[in-house]
Coordinates of C-alpha atoms and ligand atoms in Angstrom, one line a residue:
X182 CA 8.8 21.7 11.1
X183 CA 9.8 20.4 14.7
X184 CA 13.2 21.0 15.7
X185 CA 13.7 18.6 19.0
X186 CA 15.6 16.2 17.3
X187 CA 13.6 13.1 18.4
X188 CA 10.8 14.1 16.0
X189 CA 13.5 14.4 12.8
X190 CA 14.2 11.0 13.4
X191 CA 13.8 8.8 10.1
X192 CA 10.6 6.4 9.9
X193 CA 8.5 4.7 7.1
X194 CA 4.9 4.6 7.5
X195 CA 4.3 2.4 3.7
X196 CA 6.1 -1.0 3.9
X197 CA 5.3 -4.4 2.3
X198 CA 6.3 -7.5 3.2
X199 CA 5.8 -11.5 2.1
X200 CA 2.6 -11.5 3.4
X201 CA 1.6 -9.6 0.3
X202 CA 3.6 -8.4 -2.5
X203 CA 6.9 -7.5 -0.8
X204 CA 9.7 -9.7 -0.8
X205 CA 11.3 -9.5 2.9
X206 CA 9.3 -11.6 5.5
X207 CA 7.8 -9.3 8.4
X208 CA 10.4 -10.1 10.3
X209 CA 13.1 -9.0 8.1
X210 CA 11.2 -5.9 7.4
X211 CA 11.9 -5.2 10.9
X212 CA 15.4 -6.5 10.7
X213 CA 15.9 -3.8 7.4
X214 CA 14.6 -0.6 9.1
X215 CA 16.6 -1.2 11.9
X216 CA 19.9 -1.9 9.7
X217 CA 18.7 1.8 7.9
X218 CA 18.2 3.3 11.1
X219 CA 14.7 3.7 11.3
X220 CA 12.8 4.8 14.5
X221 CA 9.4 3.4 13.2
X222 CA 8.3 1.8 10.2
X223 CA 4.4 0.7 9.4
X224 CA 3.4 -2.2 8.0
X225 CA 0.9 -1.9 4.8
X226 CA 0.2 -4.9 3.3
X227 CA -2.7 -5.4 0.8
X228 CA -5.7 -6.1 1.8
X229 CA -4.9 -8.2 5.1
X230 CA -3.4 -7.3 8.6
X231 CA -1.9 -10.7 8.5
X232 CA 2.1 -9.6 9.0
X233 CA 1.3 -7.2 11.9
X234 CA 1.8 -9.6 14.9
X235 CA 4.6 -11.0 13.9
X236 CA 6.4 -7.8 12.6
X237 CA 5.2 -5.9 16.2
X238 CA 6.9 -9.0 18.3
X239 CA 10.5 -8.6 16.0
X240 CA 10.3 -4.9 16.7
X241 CA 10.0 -5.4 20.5
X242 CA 12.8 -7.3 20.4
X243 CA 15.1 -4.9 18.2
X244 CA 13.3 -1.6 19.7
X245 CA 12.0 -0.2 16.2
X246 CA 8.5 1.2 16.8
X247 CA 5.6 -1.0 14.7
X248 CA 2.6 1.1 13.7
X249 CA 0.1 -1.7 11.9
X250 CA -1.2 -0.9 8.9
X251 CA -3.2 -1.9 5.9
X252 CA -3.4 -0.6 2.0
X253 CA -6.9 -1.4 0.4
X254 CA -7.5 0.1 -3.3
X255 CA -11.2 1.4 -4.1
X256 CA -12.7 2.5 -7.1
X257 CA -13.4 6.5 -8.3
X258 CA -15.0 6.6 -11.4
X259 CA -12.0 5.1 -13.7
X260 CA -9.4 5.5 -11.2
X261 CA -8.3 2.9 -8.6
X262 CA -7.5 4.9 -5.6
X263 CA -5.4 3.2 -3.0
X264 CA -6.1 4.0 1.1
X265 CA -3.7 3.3 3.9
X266 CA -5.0 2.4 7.3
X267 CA -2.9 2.8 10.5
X268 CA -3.9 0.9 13.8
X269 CA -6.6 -1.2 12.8
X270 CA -8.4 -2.8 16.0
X271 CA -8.3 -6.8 15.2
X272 CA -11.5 -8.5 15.4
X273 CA -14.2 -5.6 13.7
X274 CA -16.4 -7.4 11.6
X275 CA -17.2 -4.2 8.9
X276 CA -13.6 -4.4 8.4
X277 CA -12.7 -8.0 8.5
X278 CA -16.1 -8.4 6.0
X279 CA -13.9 -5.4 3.7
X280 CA -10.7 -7.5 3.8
X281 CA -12.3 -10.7 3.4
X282 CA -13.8 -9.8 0.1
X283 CA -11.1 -7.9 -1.2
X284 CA -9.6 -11.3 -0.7
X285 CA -12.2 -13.2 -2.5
X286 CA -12.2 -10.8 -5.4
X287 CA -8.4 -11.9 -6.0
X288 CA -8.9 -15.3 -6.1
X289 CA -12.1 -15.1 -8.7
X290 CA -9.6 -13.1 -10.6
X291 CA -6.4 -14.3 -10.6
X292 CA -7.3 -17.9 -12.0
X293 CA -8.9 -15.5 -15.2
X294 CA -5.4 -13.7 -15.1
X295 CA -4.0 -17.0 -16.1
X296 CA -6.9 -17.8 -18.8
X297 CA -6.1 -14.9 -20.8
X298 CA -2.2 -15.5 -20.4
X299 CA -2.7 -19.3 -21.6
X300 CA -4.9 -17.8 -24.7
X301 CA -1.8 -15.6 -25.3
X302 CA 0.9 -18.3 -25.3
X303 CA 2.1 -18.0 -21.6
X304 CA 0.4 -20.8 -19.7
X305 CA 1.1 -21.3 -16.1
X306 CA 0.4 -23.9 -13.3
X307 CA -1.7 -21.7 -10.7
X308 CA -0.1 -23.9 -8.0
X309 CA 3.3 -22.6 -8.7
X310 CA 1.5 -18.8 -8.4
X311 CA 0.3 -19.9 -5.5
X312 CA 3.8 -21.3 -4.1
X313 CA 5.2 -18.8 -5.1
X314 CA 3.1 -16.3 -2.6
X315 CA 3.5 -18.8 0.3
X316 CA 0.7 -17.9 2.4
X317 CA 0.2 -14.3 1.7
X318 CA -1.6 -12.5 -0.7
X319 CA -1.8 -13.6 -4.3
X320 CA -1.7 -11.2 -6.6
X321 CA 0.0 -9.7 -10.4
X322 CA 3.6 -9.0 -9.1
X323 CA 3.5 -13.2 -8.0
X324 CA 1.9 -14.1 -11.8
X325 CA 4.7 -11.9 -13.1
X326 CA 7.6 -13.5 -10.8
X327 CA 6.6 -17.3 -12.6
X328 CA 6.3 -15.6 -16.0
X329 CA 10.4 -14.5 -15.4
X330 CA 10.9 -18.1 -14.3
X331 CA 9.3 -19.6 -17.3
X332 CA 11.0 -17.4 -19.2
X333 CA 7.9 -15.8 -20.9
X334 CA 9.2 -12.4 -20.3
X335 CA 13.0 -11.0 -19.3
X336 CA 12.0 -9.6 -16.1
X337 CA 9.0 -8.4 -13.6
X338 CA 8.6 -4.6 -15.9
X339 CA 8.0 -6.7 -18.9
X340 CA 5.7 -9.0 -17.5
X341 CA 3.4 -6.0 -16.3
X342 CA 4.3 -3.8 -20.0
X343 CA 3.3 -6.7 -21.9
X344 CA 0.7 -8.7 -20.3
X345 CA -0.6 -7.6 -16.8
X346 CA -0.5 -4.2 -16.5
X347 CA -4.2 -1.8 -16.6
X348 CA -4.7 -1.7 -20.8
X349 CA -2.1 -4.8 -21.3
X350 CA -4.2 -7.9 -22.8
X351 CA -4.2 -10.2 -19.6
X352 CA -5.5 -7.3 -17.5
X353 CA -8.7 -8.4 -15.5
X354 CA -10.4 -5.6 -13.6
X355 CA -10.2 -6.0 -9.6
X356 CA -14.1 -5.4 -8.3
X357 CA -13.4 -3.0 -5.7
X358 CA -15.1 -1.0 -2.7
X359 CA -16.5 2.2 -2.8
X360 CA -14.6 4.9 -1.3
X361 CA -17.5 5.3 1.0
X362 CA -17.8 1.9 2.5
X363 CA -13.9 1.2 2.7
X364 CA -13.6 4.7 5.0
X365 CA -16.4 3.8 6.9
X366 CA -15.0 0.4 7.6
X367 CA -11.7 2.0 8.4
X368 CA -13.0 4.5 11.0
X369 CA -15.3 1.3 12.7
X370 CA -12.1 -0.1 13.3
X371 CA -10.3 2.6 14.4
X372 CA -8.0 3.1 11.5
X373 CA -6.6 6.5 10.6
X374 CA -7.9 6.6 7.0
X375 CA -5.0 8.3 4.5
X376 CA -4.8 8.6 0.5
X377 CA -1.8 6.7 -0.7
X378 CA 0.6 8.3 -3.0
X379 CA -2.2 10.9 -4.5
X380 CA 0.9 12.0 -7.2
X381 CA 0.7 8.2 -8.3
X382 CA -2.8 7.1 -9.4
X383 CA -2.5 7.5 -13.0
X384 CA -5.4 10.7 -12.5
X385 CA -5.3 12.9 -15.4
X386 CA -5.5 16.5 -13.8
X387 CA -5.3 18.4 -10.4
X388 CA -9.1 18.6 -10.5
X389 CA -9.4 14.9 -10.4
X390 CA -7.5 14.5 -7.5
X391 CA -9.1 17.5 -6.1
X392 CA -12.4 15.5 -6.5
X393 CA -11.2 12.4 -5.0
X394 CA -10.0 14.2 -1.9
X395 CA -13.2 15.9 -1.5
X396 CA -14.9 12.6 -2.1
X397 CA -12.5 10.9 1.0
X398 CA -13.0 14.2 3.4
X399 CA -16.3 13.8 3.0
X400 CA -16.3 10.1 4.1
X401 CA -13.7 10.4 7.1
X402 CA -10.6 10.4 5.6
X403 CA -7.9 11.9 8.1
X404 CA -4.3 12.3 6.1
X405 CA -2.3 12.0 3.1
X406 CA 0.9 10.6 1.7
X407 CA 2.9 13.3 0.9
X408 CA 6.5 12.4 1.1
X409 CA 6.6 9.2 -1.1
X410 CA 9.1 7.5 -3.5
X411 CA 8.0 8.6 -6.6
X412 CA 6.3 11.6 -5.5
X413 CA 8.6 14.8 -6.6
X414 CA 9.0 18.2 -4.7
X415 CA 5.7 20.0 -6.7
X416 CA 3.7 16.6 -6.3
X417 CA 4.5 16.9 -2.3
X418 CA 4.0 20.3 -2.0
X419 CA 0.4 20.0 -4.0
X420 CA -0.5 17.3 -1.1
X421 CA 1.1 19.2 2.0
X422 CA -1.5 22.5 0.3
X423 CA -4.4 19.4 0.0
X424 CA -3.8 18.9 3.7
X425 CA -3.7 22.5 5.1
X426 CA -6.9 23.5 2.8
X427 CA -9.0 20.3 5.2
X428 CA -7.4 19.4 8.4
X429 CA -5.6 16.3 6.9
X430 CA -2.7 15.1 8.6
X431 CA 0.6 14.5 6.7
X432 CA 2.1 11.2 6.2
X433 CA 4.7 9.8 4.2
X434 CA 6.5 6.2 3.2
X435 CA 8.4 4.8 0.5
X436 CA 6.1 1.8 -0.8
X437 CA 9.4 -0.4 -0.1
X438 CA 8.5 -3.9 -1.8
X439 CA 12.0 -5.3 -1.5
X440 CA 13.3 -6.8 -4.4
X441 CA 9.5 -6.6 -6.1
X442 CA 10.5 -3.1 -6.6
X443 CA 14.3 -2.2 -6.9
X444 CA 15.8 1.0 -6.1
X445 CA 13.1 1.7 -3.4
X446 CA 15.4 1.6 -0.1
X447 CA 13.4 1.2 3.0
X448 CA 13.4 5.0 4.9
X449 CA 14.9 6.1 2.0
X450 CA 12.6 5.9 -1.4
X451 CA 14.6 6.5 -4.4
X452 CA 17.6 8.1 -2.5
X453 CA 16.6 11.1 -0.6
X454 CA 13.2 10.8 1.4
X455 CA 12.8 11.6 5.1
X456 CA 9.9 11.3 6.8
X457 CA 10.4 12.3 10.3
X458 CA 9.0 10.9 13.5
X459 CA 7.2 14.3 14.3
X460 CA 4.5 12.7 11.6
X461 CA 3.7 9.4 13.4
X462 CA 3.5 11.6 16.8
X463 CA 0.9 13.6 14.9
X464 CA -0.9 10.8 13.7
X465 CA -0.6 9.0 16.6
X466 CA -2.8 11.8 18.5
X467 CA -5.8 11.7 15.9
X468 CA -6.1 8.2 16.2
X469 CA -6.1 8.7 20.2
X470 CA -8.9 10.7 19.3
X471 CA -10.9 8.4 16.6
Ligands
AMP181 P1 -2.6 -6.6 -7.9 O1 -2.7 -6.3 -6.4 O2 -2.7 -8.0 -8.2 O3 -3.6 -5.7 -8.7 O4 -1.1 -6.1 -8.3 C1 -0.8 -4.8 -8.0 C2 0.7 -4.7 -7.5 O5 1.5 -5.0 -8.6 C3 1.1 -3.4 -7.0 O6 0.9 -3.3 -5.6 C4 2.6 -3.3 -7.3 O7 3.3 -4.0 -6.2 C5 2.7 -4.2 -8.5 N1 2.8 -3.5 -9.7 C6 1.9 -2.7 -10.3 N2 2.4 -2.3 -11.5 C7 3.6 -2.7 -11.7 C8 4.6 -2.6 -12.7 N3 4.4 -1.9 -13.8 N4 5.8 -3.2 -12.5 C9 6.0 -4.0 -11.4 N5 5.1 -4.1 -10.4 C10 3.9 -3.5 -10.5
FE182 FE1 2.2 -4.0 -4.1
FE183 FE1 -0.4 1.7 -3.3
ZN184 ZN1 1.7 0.2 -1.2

């Protein structure tokens, strides 16, 4: 690895904030990385680029380095596969059209979220869903956060066990993009294209995340998460092998969620992840280059 010490500072290229399923505004992301002494943290929300502004003006102020960002999930076979995309140019239509629908697709889905949990005993007002995403995202973790409050369930973990999660009775499908057309979008905007936590889609072997990798190389994709939360030391070196055997760059974040998900510290993951700066410099060249 590199040894000037600029390039071992600590950063987090996988955060969440309000404007999807995280809990800490955009701006208090920025306030949180640079209380845990982060050089640069990226913004990831789901499906929109709708925090980036505002989290790129707090980090002028407080001098931690914003890389914007996006997380979009597409569909392999059984598996939903979830992409990062770092430095997004605003304003590309291909890519606004694959947010925009990706949007839509939520809200055809979430009011049949709350058909099936009525039919099961746990009605909800969509309005209080709604209220409580404010103006961001809508999506499962919001449904489960109203559940807690109307007491249907004891906390967020139940909600999904029970009810929401993939194979729970209130799960509805997402219609999602093909790995194809979401990497092509990606790459018409200018965003690096990176597999998200490959050691956390649920795939059932080695060979089937072998075949999603060749899948996304094939398209354009550029890097993959490596150092993640929940990733463990054979699950990282497995991806840092995946990136050697094509040209992938590394990249690595925690998924931070705030309170949405506990014991995930910004920086820090479950304890003991650091991703150094030396990544983003690396990344920050290949998108020079896109
Ligand atoms: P959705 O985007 O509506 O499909 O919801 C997916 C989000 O729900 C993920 O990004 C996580 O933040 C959250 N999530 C998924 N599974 C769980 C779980 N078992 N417990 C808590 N949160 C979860
Ligand atoms: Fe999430
Ligand atoms: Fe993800
Ligand atoms: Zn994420």
């Amino acid at each position: 690895m590199d040894i000037q010490p600029e390039n071992n500072r600590p950063i987090d290229l996988h955060v969440h904030t309000t404007v999807s399923d995280g809990s800490l505004s955009p701006s208090q992301c920025v306030e949180e990385a640079q209380r845990m002494g982060l050089a640069a943290i990226a913004i990831t929300d789901h499906d929109t680029t709708a925090g980036n502004a505002e989290a790129e003006a707090r980090g002028r102020e407080l001098g931690v380095e914003i890389v914007p960002g996006v997380e979009i999930s597409v569909q392999h076979e059984t598996l939903t596969v979830h992409l990062l995309g770092y430095y997004p140019e605003p304003g590309v239509p291909e890519f606004e059209a694959v947010l925009a629908g990706l949007q839509e697709h939520r809200e055809e889905r979430n009011p049949r979220i709350l058909a099936r949990l009525a039919e099961l005993g746990c009605p909800l007002d969509y309005a209080e869903v709604l209220a409580e995403a404010g103006d961001g995202v809508v999506g499962r973790p919001h449904i489960a956060a109203v559940m807690v409050r109307k007491g249907y369930v004891s906390g967020l973990n139940e909600a999904f066990d029970r009810y929401l999660a993939r194979g729970a009775p209130a799960y509805i499908e997402r219609t999602k993009p093909e790995p194809e057309a979401a990497v092509a979008a990606f790459r018409q905007a200018r965003a690096v294209p990176v597999l998200a936590h490959p050691g956390a889609m649920g795939a059932r072997s080695v060979d089937e995340i072998d075949a999603i990798v060749v899948r996304l190389v094939d398209a354009g994709l550029r890097g993959i998460e490596a150092y993640y939360s929940t990733q463990g030391g054979g699950q990282t070196a497995a991806c840092l092998r995946l990136a050697r055997r094509f040209g992938l760059l590394v990249t690595g974040g925690t998924d931070f969620h705030g309170h949405q998900k506990p014991g995930i510290l910004m920086g820090r993951g479950a304890g003991s992840l650091h991703v150094p700066y030396g990544l983003l410099a690396q990344l920050k060249e290949e998108r020079a280059q896109l």
